[in-house]
Amino acid sequence: MSSQTSTTQPRIVEVRRNVLRHNDQVAAALRDRFKRAGVFVASLVSSPGSGKTAFLERTLTLLKEKGYRPAAIVGDLATDNDAARLARSQAPVKQITTGTLCHLEAAMIQNALEGWNIGELDFLFIENVGNLVCPSSYDLGENLRLVLLSVTEGEDKPLKYPTIFNSADLAVITKIDLAEAVEFDRTAARSNIQSVRPGMRMLELSSKTNQGMDEWLAFLASAVAEPRP
Amino acid sequence: MSSQTSTTQPRIVEVRRNVLRHNDQVAAALRDRFKRAGVFVASLVSSPGSGKTAFLERTLTLLKEKGYRPAAIVGDLATDNDAARLARSQAPVKQITTGTLCHLEAAMIQNALEGWNIGELDFLFIENVGNLVCPSSYDLGENLRLVLLSVTEGEDKPLKYPTIFNSADLAVITKIDLAEAVEFDRTAARSNIQSVRPGMRMLELSSKTNQGMDEWLAFLASAVAEPRP
């Protein structure tokens, strides 16, 4: 068994750098705008099928019940299935269809905000395309980035996708109700997260049983009670 | 709820087109070389955590037991964990570490083959980076592309990631032993695969219980018994 590292073509590296620079500028403007509007913005990244939409639907519903005003923007290559699921919470929802693009970019968020008065929102959630690689480099102007990892995916994912874990602020272990059925090694998963990003905050959740949701909602409540970063 | 489509910058589209053209040329040369060497090449794509490595380890082990000569190349952003797991089968294994690159390219396969006499192999398996988006556009010179979908990911994934399902030849539903625990809707999953790619061959498998492995091995045996496409 041997190992080798890729070399990417110089020209595509240069173009990527310019795209990222442009994205950073748009994201910085968005972050300013969110701050002035007093809305707390959290984005969600994960593999396809880690439970982003189920978690977000539950979050929107519970926040609405508590009198908060949340909204969501959701990205997918195709279909507006996720927007339809999220809209059941009665929160405002917009779908971004990316075609073959593997991640959301700040300009897409900017466009999606058209027609919304974000000053009337407490929370805006952005659900990225299901992809544990590409979204890591694109700042969306969010205050908080969540990376979700379901118990069915294997405990080694933080080690194998370190960049996305490094770009996130909070690790959410989802589908915790299935932990026993899949022999999930909680200690190994937590230790792998911490080895990639020491000190990273972690939550264990189930959107099915609501386990961990109280802690998550208390975290969100404290985030809007404090001045934004 | 409203919808919008992304617009990608013209310059990056042009660069991507050139990269893909170059990749297609390298892949065509690889495919020729594989044909001359008499080795059947299958690649595996899926989300992170769908069970590619477990499935491949089982496949390599069973093929070795039957007297075949399989080998594997495995791509990951970081770590050689997967190569170490696959090497337990005693088959030759190489790891490609892609850094931040979200997919394998044909030139990386070409480089990884250095030092191997592929004329001594019956099967070569290529495990792509865990990503249900980006690998779809990159031909690796393979004879067969498998897309894996685990029962824990949700039945709607073919509809949400249609491009990768369209680029694959065989859909493998993995972790079928967990189907009941996660209330997997088999009919919906199969119908979603067929609606994206009518007539696509499908297998249901468990690397844990070996369910479906006989059918898969019979498929492989018939593939090397026939002339290559």
XYZ file of N, CA and C in Angstrom, chain B:
687
model
N -42.703 30.001 -0.607
C -41.514 29.282 -1.043
C -41.282 29.558 -2.532
N -40.073 29.932 -2.886
C -39.772 30.223 -4.282
C -38.452 29.565 -4.663
N -38.152 29.581 -5.926
C -37.016 28.820 -6.425
C -36.162 29.675 -7.353
N -34.881 29.412 -7.418
C -34.032 30.119 -8.356
C -32.891 29.209 -8.790
N -32.287 29.532 -9.899
C -31.205 28.694 -10.407
C -29.912 29.503 -10.412
N -28.804 28.823 -10.144
C -27.523 29.523 -10.069
C -26.997 29.872 -11.462
N -26.168 30.900 -11.523
C -25.427 31.182 -12.748
C -23.956 31.113 -12.380
N -23.203 30.295 -13.091
C -21.781 30.156 -12.783
C -20.991 31.091 -13.697
N -19.868 31.598 -13.191
C -19.087 32.556 -13.967
C -18.527 31.920 -15.250
N -18.611 32.655 -16.384
C -18.200 32.098 -17.676
C -16.762 31.577 -17.679
N -15.846 32.290 -16.989
C -14.445 31.899 -17.060
C -14.205 30.541 -16.393
N -14.846 30.331 -15.251
C -14.614 29.050 -14.572
C -15.268 27.913 -15.359
N -16.359 28.216 -16.057
C -16.996 27.202 -16.908
C -16.034 26.773 -18.014
N -15.341 27.749 -18.621
C -14.398 27.448 -19.700
C -13.233 26.589 -19.178
N -12.700 26.964 -18.020
C -11.581 26.204 -17.455
C -12.028 24.784 -17.118
N -13.249 24.667 -16.537
C -13.769 23.340 -16.210
C -13.893 22.489 -17.458
N -14.336 23.102 -18.563
C -14.524 22.370 -19.815
C -13.180 21.809 -20.307
N -12.136 22.612 -20.203
C -10.801 22.149 -20.615
C -10.292 21.023 -19.721
N -10.533 21.157 -18.424
C -10.110 20.116 -17.484
C -10.826 18.809 -17.814
N -12.122 18.906 -18.104
C -12.903 17.706 -18.416
C -12.455 17.076 -19.732
N -12.112 17.926 -20.721
C -11.661 17.405 -22.019
C -10.354 16.626 -21.823
N -9.438 17.223 -21.069
C -8.167 16.558 -20.785
C -8.415 15.250 -20.035
N -9.324 15.289 -19.064
C -9.616 14.079 -18.289
C -10.164 12.975 -19.180
N -11.044 13.348 -20.114
C -11.637 12.356 -21.020
C -10.572 11.668 -21.871
N -9.553 12.435 -22.282
C -8.480 11.857 -23.096
C -7.667 10.842 -22.290
N -7.322 11.239 -21.051
C -6.555 10.319 -20.199
C -7.383 9.075 -19.893
N -8.682 9.272 -19.650
C -9.567 8.142 -19.320
C -9.691 7.175 -20.496
N -9.757 7.729 -21.715
C -9.870 6.868 -22.904
C -8.608 6.007 -23.057
N -7.447 6.618 -22.787
C -6.188 5.865 -22.868
C -6.144 4.776 -21.791
N -6.637 5.105 -20.607
C -6.681 4.114 -19.520
C -7.585 2.949 -19.910
N -8.742 3.272 -20.476
C -9.711 2.231 -20.834
C -9.104 1.261 -21.853
N -8.372 1.800 -22.815
C -7.643 0.976 -23.787
C -6.653 0.050 -23.089
N -5.905 0.668 -22.180
C -4.868 -0.085 -21.471
C -5.483 -1.206 -20.627
N -6.600 -0.915 -19.957
C -7.282 -1.933 -19.146
C -7.759 -3.083 -20.041
N -8.270 -2.731 -21.211
C -8.795 -3.741 -22.139
C -7.664 -4.667 -22.604
N -6.537 -4.045 -22.981
C -5.400 -4.846 -23.438
C -4.876 -5.762 -22.336
N -4.923 -5.246 -21.095
C -4.410 -6.042 -19.963
C -5.398 -7.108 -19.514
N -6.648 -7.017 -19.996
C -7.657 -8.013 -19.591
C -8.117 -7.859 -18.149
N -8.137 -6.616 -17.653
C -8.604 -6.392 -16.283
C -9.943 -5.648 -16.328
N -10.884 -6.116 -15.512
C -12.197 -5.481 -15.439
C -12.157 -4.432 -14.334
N -12.552 -3.200 -14.680
C -12.396 -2.083 -13.732
C -13.757 -1.528 -13.328
N -14.002 -1.497 -12.037
C -15.258 -0.955 -11.516
C -14.953 0.167 -10.528
N -15.669 1.273 -10.644
C -15.477 2.355 -9.675
C -16.703 2.474 -8.785
N -16.495 3.030 -7.581
C -17.573 3.168 -6.600
C -17.707 4.631 -6.202
N -18.906 5.162 -6.308
C -19.184 6.511 -5.817
C -20.349 6.450 -4.839
N -20.352 7.381 -3.875
C -21.465 7.509 -2.919
C -21.183 8.670 -1.995
N -22.143 8.972 -1.132
C -21.938 9.888 -0.013
C -20.853 9.351 0.908
N -20.261 10.208 1.726
C -19.430 9.692 2.814
C -20.295 8.789 3.708
N -19.747 7.656 4.102
C -20.462 6.833 5.078
C -21.535 5.914 4.515
N -21.575 5.738 3.202
C -22.580 4.828 2.623
C -22.132 3.378 2.657
N -20.879 3.166 3.032
C -20.409 1.795 3.154
C -19.564 1.306 1.986
N -18.942 2.230 1.246
C -18.100 1.823 0.116
C -16.955 0.921 0.559
N -16.258 1.316 1.629
C -15.064 0.574 2.034
C -15.424 -0.804 2.594
N -16.486 -0.859 3.388
C -16.916 -2.149 3.938
C -17.308 -3.097 2.802
N -18.041 -2.578 1.840
C -18.481 -3.372 0.689
C -17.282 -3.838 -0.126
N -16.320 -2.947 -0.301
C -15.152 -3.284 -1.110
C -14.246 -4.283 -0.388
N -14.094 -4.105 0.913
C -13.274 -5.063 1.673
C -13.865 -6.467 1.561
N -15.191 -6.555 1.694
C -15.865 -7.844 1.584
C -15.694 -8.430 0.181
N -15.836 -7.558 -0.823
C -15.705 -8.005 -2.217
C -14.303 -8.541 -2.496
N -13.280 -7.798 -2.065
C -11.891 -8.226 -2.291
C -11.623 -9.568 -1.620
N -12.090 -9.694 -0.371
C -11.855 -10.920 0.388
C -12.505 -12.120 -0.290
N -13.764 -11.957 -0.690
C -14.486 -13.076 -1.322
C -13.894 -13.431 -2.692
N -13.474 -12.413 -3.449
C -12.852 -12.694 -4.752
C -11.533 -13.449 -4.574
N -10.747 -13.052 -3.569
C -9.484 -13.760 -3.291
C -9.762 -15.222 -2.945
N -10.785 -15.438 -2.102
C -11.141 -16.811 -1.714
C -11.503 -17.667 -2.925
N -12.085 -17.037 -3.936
C -12.499 -17.771 -5.133
C -11.370 -17.889 -6.163
N -10.193 -17.407 -5.810
C -9.050 -17.570 -6.704
C -8.836 -16.442 -7.705
N -9.641 -15.406 -7.615
C -9.434 -14.259 -8.504
C -8.303 -13.376 -7.966
N -7.809 -12.468 -8.867
C -6.736 -11.552 -8.473
C -7.253 -10.114 -8.554
N -7.839 -9.621 -7.456
C -8.351 -8.252 -7.442
C -7.335 -7.282 -6.826
N -7.494 -5.989 -7.158
C -6.699 -4.937 -6.522
C -7.595 -3.718 -6.363
N -7.159 -2.760 -5.551
C -7.996 -1.575 -5.325
C -7.163 -0.314 -5.203
N -7.769 0.773 -5.694
C -7.219 2.125 -5.508
C -8.291 2.911 -4.773
N -7.908 3.610 -3.708
C -8.920 4.307 -2.920
C -8.546 5.778 -2.725
N -9.509 6.653 -2.953
C -9.276 8.090 -2.837
C -9.916 8.672 -1.590
N -9.182 9.530 -0.901
C -9.703 10.248 0.262
C -9.014 11.601 0.346
N -9.657 12.573 0.967
C -9.025 13.875 1.186
C -7.805 13.717 2.081
N -7.984 12.935 3.144
C -6.929 12.786 4.157
C -7.010 11.381 4.735
N -5.942 10.940 5.349
C -5.781 9.621 5.996
C -5.632 8.476 4.985
N -4.952 7.420 5.417
C -4.958 6.202 4.604
C -5.695 5.087 5.341
N -6.711 5.505 6.145
C -7.516 4.529 6.890
C -8.160 3.486 5.976
N -8.701 3.958 4.854
C -9.425 3.036 3.978
C -8.482 2.032 3.326
N -7.302 2.493 2.901
C -6.329 1.577 2.304
C -5.924 0.516 3.331
N -5.766 0.948 4.582
C -5.388 -0.004 5.634
C -6.489 -1.051 5.834
N -7.744 -0.604 5.791
C -8.859 -1.554 5.946
C -8.895 -2.542 4.774
N -8.740 -1.997 3.557
C -8.822 -2.845 2.361
C -7.662 -3.825 2.280
N -6.498 -3.399 2.799
C -5.305 -4.247 2.716
C -5.453 -5.517 3.561
N -6.399 -5.512 4.506
C -6.644 -6.713 5.304
C -7.107 -7.879 4.434
N -7.640 -7.564 3.246
C -8.094 -8.611 2.318
C -6.921 -9.320 1.646
N -5.694 -8.795 1.835
C -4.473 -9.315 1.194
C -4.366 -8.927 -0.278
N -5.335 -8.186 -0.790
C -5.236 -7.716 -2.178
C -4.320 -6.491 -2.212
N -3.632 -6.240 -3.363
C -2.828 -5.017 -3.482
C -3.733 -3.785 -3.427
N -3.312 -2.776 -2.669
C -4.134 -1.581 -2.473
C -3.258 -0.339 -2.539
N -3.738 0.702 -3.230
C -3.049 2.001 -3.191
C -4.003 3.089 -2.750
N -3.473 4.017 -1.983
C -4.269 5.161 -1.503
C -3.893 6.396 -2.309
N -4.896 7.144 -2.771
C -4.665 8.467 -3.346
C -5.197 9.489 -2.348
N -4.337 10.410 -1.927
C -4.777 11.452 -0.999
C -4.984 12.729 -1.803
N -6.226 13.234 -1.836
C -6.556 14.337 -2.747
C -6.402 15.718 -2.114
N -6.150 15.785 -0.803
C -6.026 17.098 -0.167
C -7.391 17.747 -0.014
N -7.660 18.805 -0.797
C -9.000 19.403 -0.723
C -9.823 19.095 -1.975
N -9.267 18.304 -2.887
C -9.985 18.015 -4.134
C -11.107 16.994 -3.876
N -12.277 17.284 -4.444
C -13.507 16.587 -4.058
C -13.802 15.349 -4.904
N -12.874 14.929 -5.754
C -13.144 13.806 -6.642
C -11.809 13.258 -7.151
N -11.822 12.053 -7.724
C -10.643 11.517 -8.400
C -10.679 11.913 -9.873
N -9.493 12.041 -10.486
C -9.392 12.296 -11.921
C -8.575 11.173 -12.565
N -8.758 11.020 -13.878
C -8.119 9.900 -14.577
C -6.591 9.916 -14.418
N -5.989 11.118 -14.434
C -4.529 11.203 -14.319
C -4.045 10.680 -12.960
N -4.887 10.825 -11.942
C -4.509 10.316 -10.621
C -4.503 8.790 -10.619
N -5.427 8.193 -11.367
C -5.455 6.728 -11.491
C -4.210 6.264 -12.257
N -3.918 6.988 -13.351
C -2.733 6.669 -14.154
C -1.467 6.660 -13.281
N -1.303 7.692 -12.459
C -0.135 7.762 -11.572
C -0.138 6.638 -10.540
N -1.325 6.338 -10.013
C -1.405 5.317 -8.958
C -1.048 3.931 -9.488
N -1.206 3.731 -10.801
C -0.924 2.409 -11.380
C 0.566 2.117 -11.506
N 1.383 3.156 -11.347
C 2.837 2.968 -11.501
C 3.358 1.879 -10.563
N 4.115 0.972 -11.119
C 4.691 -0.077 -10.275
C 3.824 -1.321 -10.217
N 2.598 -1.238 -10.766
C 1.736 -2.413 -10.792
C 1.743 -3.014 -12.191
N 1.792 -4.328 -12.283
C 1.589 -4.997 -13.564
C 0.116 -5.382 -13.649
N -0.674 -4.557 -14.309
C -2.122 -4.799 -14.287
C -2.517 -6.025 -15.115
N -1.578 -6.513 -15.952
C -1.840 -7.756 -16.680
C -1.998 -8.940 -15.737
N -1.535 -8.794 -14.493
C -1.654 -9.884 -13.505
C -2.928 -9.787 -12.674
N -3.790 -8.814 -13.031
C -5.028 -8.627 -12.257
C -6.252 -9.081 -13.049
N -7.274 -9.579 -12.314
C -8.577 -9.835 -12.944
C -9.509 -8.638 -12.770
N -9.434 -8.031 -11.575
C -10.320 -6.917 -11.246
C -9.535 -5.762 -10.631
N -9.914 -4.552 -11.024
C -9.402 -3.369 -10.331
C -10.604 -2.552 -9.869
N -10.651 -2.261 -8.570
C -11.729 -1.436 -8.024
C -11.175 -0.069 -7.665
N -11.930 0.956 -7.991
C -11.524 2.327 -7.679
C -12.592 2.931 -6.776
N -12.229 3.238 -5.529
C -13.175 3.841 -4.588
C -12.979 5.350 -4.618
N -13.965 6.089 -5.077
C -13.849 7.541 -5.189
C -13.969 8.206 -3.820
N -13.632 9.483 -3.762
C -13.883 10.311 -2.578
C -15.387 10.286 -2.276
N -15.766 10.282 -1.011
C -17.181 10.293 -0.642
C -17.826 11.612 -1.035
N -18.607 11.591 -2.112
C -19.181 12.826 -2.639
C -20.192 12.430 -3.707
N -21.421 12.866 -3.544
C -22.488 12.472 -4.458
C -22.671 13.482 -5.590
N -21.744 14.454 -5.686
C -21.886 15.480 -6.719
C -20.705 15.432 -7.699
N -19.526 15.800 -7.213
C -18.411 16.122 -8.101
C -17.863 14.950 -8.922
N -17.820 13.712 -8.396
C -17.215 12.653 -9.203
C -17.980 12.357 -10.499
N -19.226 12.816 -10.615
C -20.053 12.410 -11.756
C -19.450 12.787 -13.101
N -18.719 13.897 -13.179
C -18.232 14.384 -14.483
C -16.894 13.763 -14.903
N -16.250 13.008 -14.034
C -14.892 12.536 -14.320
C -14.862 11.055 -14.658
N -14.674 10.765 -15.931
C -14.474 9.398 -16.399
C -13.118 8.913 -15.881
N -13.078 7.725 -15.317
C -11.813 7.186 -14.801
C -11.335 6.000 -15.648
N -11.962 5.808 -16.797
C -11.582 4.687 -17.652
C -12.193 3.375 -17.194
N -13.122 3.429 -16.255
C -13.699 2.199 -15.708
C -14.669 1.550 -16.693
N -14.908 0.228 -16.517
C -15.910 -0.483 -17.321
C -17.293 -0.350 -16.715
N -17.323 -0.127 -15.406
C -18.591 -0.129 -14.680
C -18.496 0.880 -13.538
N -19.519 1.719 -13.426
C -19.542 2.631 -12.274
C -20.715 2.259 -11.378
N -20.421 2.045 -10.095
C -21.453 1.720 -9.113
C -21.760 2.974 -8.297
N -23.033 3.254 -8.101
C -23.398 4.290 -7.140
C -24.046 3.590 -5.955
N -23.519 3.866 -4.762
C -24.045 3.229 -3.558
C -24.963 4.197 -2.828
N -26.024 3.654 -2.265
C -27.006 4.433 -1.517
C -27.366 3.595 -0.305
N -27.095 4.099 0.897
C -27.423 3.286 2.066
C -28.858 3.563 2.508
N -29.458 2.572 3.146
C -30.867 2.713 3.561
C -31.045 3.829 4.578
N -29.968 4.248 5.240
C -30.092 5.298 6.259
C -30.109 6.699 5.659
N -29.846 6.836 4.359
C -29.728 8.173 3.761
C -31.033 8.775 3.292
N -32.070 7.968 3.151
C -33.334 8.496 2.638
C -33.553 8.094 1.198
N -34.804 7.812 0.900
C -35.177 7.256 -0.405
C -35.135 8.291 -1.519
N -35.068 9.592 -1.154
C -35.169 10.655 -2.168
C -33.829 11.020 -2.798
N -32.747 10.408 -2.378
C -31.422 10.829 -2.864
C -31.267 10.753 -4.392
N -31.797 9.726 -5.064
C -31.658 9.721 -6.534
C -32.281 10.961 -7.179
N -33.396 11.436 -6.637
C -34.060 12.621 -7.206
C -33.249 13.879 -6.933
N -32.563 13.913 -5.803
C -31.837 15.120 -5.422
C -30.419 15.164 -5.993
N -29.891 14.030 -6.383
C -28.548 13.964 -6.976
C -28.630 13.184 -8.292
N -29.456 13.664 -9.232
C -29.716 12.873 -10.444
C -28.483 12.661 -11.318
N -27.558 13.639 -11.334
C -26.422 13.540 -12.261
C -25.561 12.324 -11.948
N -25.299 12.086 -10.682
C -24.423 10.961 -10.340
C -25.118 9.626 -10.623
N -26.425 9.581 -10.415
C -27.149 8.341 -10.735
C -27.154 8.105 -12.245
N -27.234 9.203 -13.005
C -27.201 9.081 -14.457
C -25.845 8.659 -14.989
N -24.780 8.996 -14.256
C -23.432 8.658 -14.723
C -23.051 7.230 -14.339
N -23.866 6.568 -13.524
C -23.519 5.227 -13.027
C -24.262 4.138 -13.795
N -23.749 2.899 -13.682
C -24.324 1.772 -14.415
C -25.143 0.846 -13.522
N -24.857 0.906 -12.230
C -25.453 -0.055 -11.302
C -25.680 0.670 -9.968
N -26.880 0.561 -9.434
C -27.181 1.165 -8.126
C -27.150 0.071 -7.058
N -26.363 0.301 -6.020
C -26.254 -0.677 -4.941
C -26.856 -0.067 -3.670
N -27.914 -0.696 -3.176
C -28.531 -0.236 -1.928
C -27.836 -0.968 -0.784
N -27.096 -0.231 0.039
C -26.268 -0.852 1.081
C -26.937 -0.783 2.462
N -26.334 -1.499 3.417
C -26.818 -1.555 4.811
C -28.264 -2.038 4.866
N -28.611 -2.990 4.004
C -29.993 -3.446 3.915
C -30.416 -4.112 5.233
N -29.438 -4.553 6.033
C -29.759 -5.126 7.354
C -30.399 -4.103 8.293
N -30.204 -2.799 7.991
C -30.782 -1.747 8.841
C -32.133 -1.250 8.319
N -32.614 -1.850 7.232
C -33.808 -1.325 6.556
C -34.993 -1.154 7.509
N -35.208 -2.165 8.350
C -36.371 -2.101 9.230
C -36.194 -1.025 10.300
N -34.994 -0.967 10.876
C -34.723 -0.016 11.960
C -34.933 1.435 11.507
N -34.670 1.714 10.225
C -34.811 3.101 9.752
C -36.081 3.283 8.907
N -36.954 2.262 8.940
C -38.222 2.322 8.177
C -37.975 2.666 6.705
N -37.011 1.979 6.113
C -36.644 2.210 4.719
C -37.789 1.811 3.796
N -38.153 2.696 2.894
C -39.230 2.429 1.933
C -38.602 1.941 0.621
N -38.495 0.618 0.526
C -37.818 -0.032 -0.599
C -38.460 0.326 -1.937
N -39.782 0.317 -1.957
C -40.504 0.606 -3.210
C -40.217 2.025 -3.685
N -40.249 2.972 -2.755
C -39.991 4.375 -3.119
C -38.559 4.538 -3.620
N -37.607 3.919 -2.928
C -36.198 4.053 -3.326
C -35.989 3.504 -4.734
N -36.521 2.311 -4.981
C -36.338 1.686 -6.299
C -37.037 2.494 -7.383
N -38.206 3.003 -7.070
C -38.936 3.782 -8.064
C -38.230 5.124 -8.333
N -37.613 5.724 -7.314
C -36.866 6.971 -7.532
C -35.624 6.733 -8.394
N -34.940 5.611 -8.154
C -33.778 5.275 -9.000
C -34.238 5.111 -10.454
N -35.333 4.377 -10.642
C -35.805 4.107 -12.011
C -36.325 5.360 -12.699
N -36.866 6.312 -11.917
C -37.382 7.520 -12.555
C -36.238 8.404 -13.038
N -35.085 8.334 -12.358
C -33.922 9.121 -12.778
C -33.173 8.402 -13.900
N -33.092 7.092 -13.797
C -32.371 6.311 -14.805
C -33.146 5.035 -15.122
N -34.098 5.129 -16.039
C -34.965 3.972 -16.341
C -34.149 2.757 -16.771
N -34.487 1.614 -16.207
C -33.820 0.361 -16.564
C -32.530 0.108 -15.814
N -32.150 1.010 -14.907
C -30.888 0.827 -14.182
C -30.938 -0.450 -13.341
N -29.852 -1.215 -13.416
C -29.744 -2.429 -12.616
C -29.538 -2.057 -11.141
N -30.165 -2.802 -10.241
C -30.081 -2.487 -8.806
C -29.751 -3.738 -7.999
N -28.948 -3.567 -6.972
C -28.638 -4.669 -6.064
C -28.902 -4.205 -4.634
N -29.388 -5.088 -3.786
C -29.547 -4.773 -2.367
C -28.554 -5.617 -1.590
N -27.773 -4.970 -0.733
C -26.658 -5.660 -0.114
C -26.485 -5.330 1.361
N -25.883 -6.238 2.083
C -25.391 -5.937 3.418
C -23.993 -6.522 3.552
N -23.023 -5.664 3.813
C -21.657 -6.154 4.004
C -21.530 -6.828 5.366
N -22.514 -6.584 6.236
C -22.491 -7.148 7.582
C -23.010 -8.585 7.564
N -24.155 -8.804 6.903
C -24.772 -10.136 6.900
C -24.446 -10.908 5.623
N -23.779 -10.254 4.659
C -23.470 -10.868 3.352
C -24.672 -10.982 2.427
N -25.842 -10.516 2.867
C -27.021 -10.552 1.981
C -26.692 -9.866 0.648
N -27.002 -10.547 -0.451
C -26.810 -9.960 -1.785
C -25.411 -10.145 -2.352
N -24.450 -10.626 -1.536
C -23.067 -10.727 -2.017
C -22.918 -11.822 -3.083
N -23.707 -12.893 -2.969
C -23.618 -13.955 -3.982
C -24.000 -13.425 -5.363
N -25.079 -12.640 -5.379
C -25.550 -12.081 -6.650
C -24.497 -11.151 -7.247
N -23.878 -10.349 -6.370
C -22.837 -9.412 -6.809
C -21.622 -10.150 -7.362
N -21.203 -11.218 -6.675
C -20.036 -11.977 -7.139
C -20.331 -12.717 -8.445
N -21.560 -13.192 -8.587
C -21.945 -13.852 -9.847
C -21.902 -12.839 -10.989
N -22.336 -11.629 -10.693
C -22.296 -10.551 -11.688
C -20.843 -10.288 -12.110
N -19.944 -10.200 -11.140
C -18.528 -9.952 -11.447
C -17.924 -11.104 -12.245
N -18.261 -12.334 -11.841
C -17.723 -13.503 -12.539
C -18.148 -13.493 -14.006
N -19.413 -13.124 -14.245
C -19.881 -13.099 -15.643
C -19.216 -11.953 -16.405
N -18.874 -10.872 -15.696
C -18.234 -9.734 -16.364
C -16.850 -10.102 -16.891
N -16.095 -10.909 -16.139
C -14.758 -11.282 -16.637
C -14.807 -12.483 -17.574
N -15.949 -13.200 -17.579
C -16.078 -14.331 -18.500
C -16.371 -13.852 -19.914
N -16.929 -12.635 -20.013
C -17.306 -12.077 -21.336
C -16.212 -11.142 -21.844
N -16.229 -10.881 -23.170
C -15.319 -9.851 -23.678
C -15.688 -8.491 -23.076
N -14.667 -7.672 -22.804
C -14.920 -6.327 -22.226
C -15.661 -5.421 -23.213
N -16.543 -4.533 -22.673
C -17.189 -3.561 -23.547
C -16.168 -2.578 -24.124
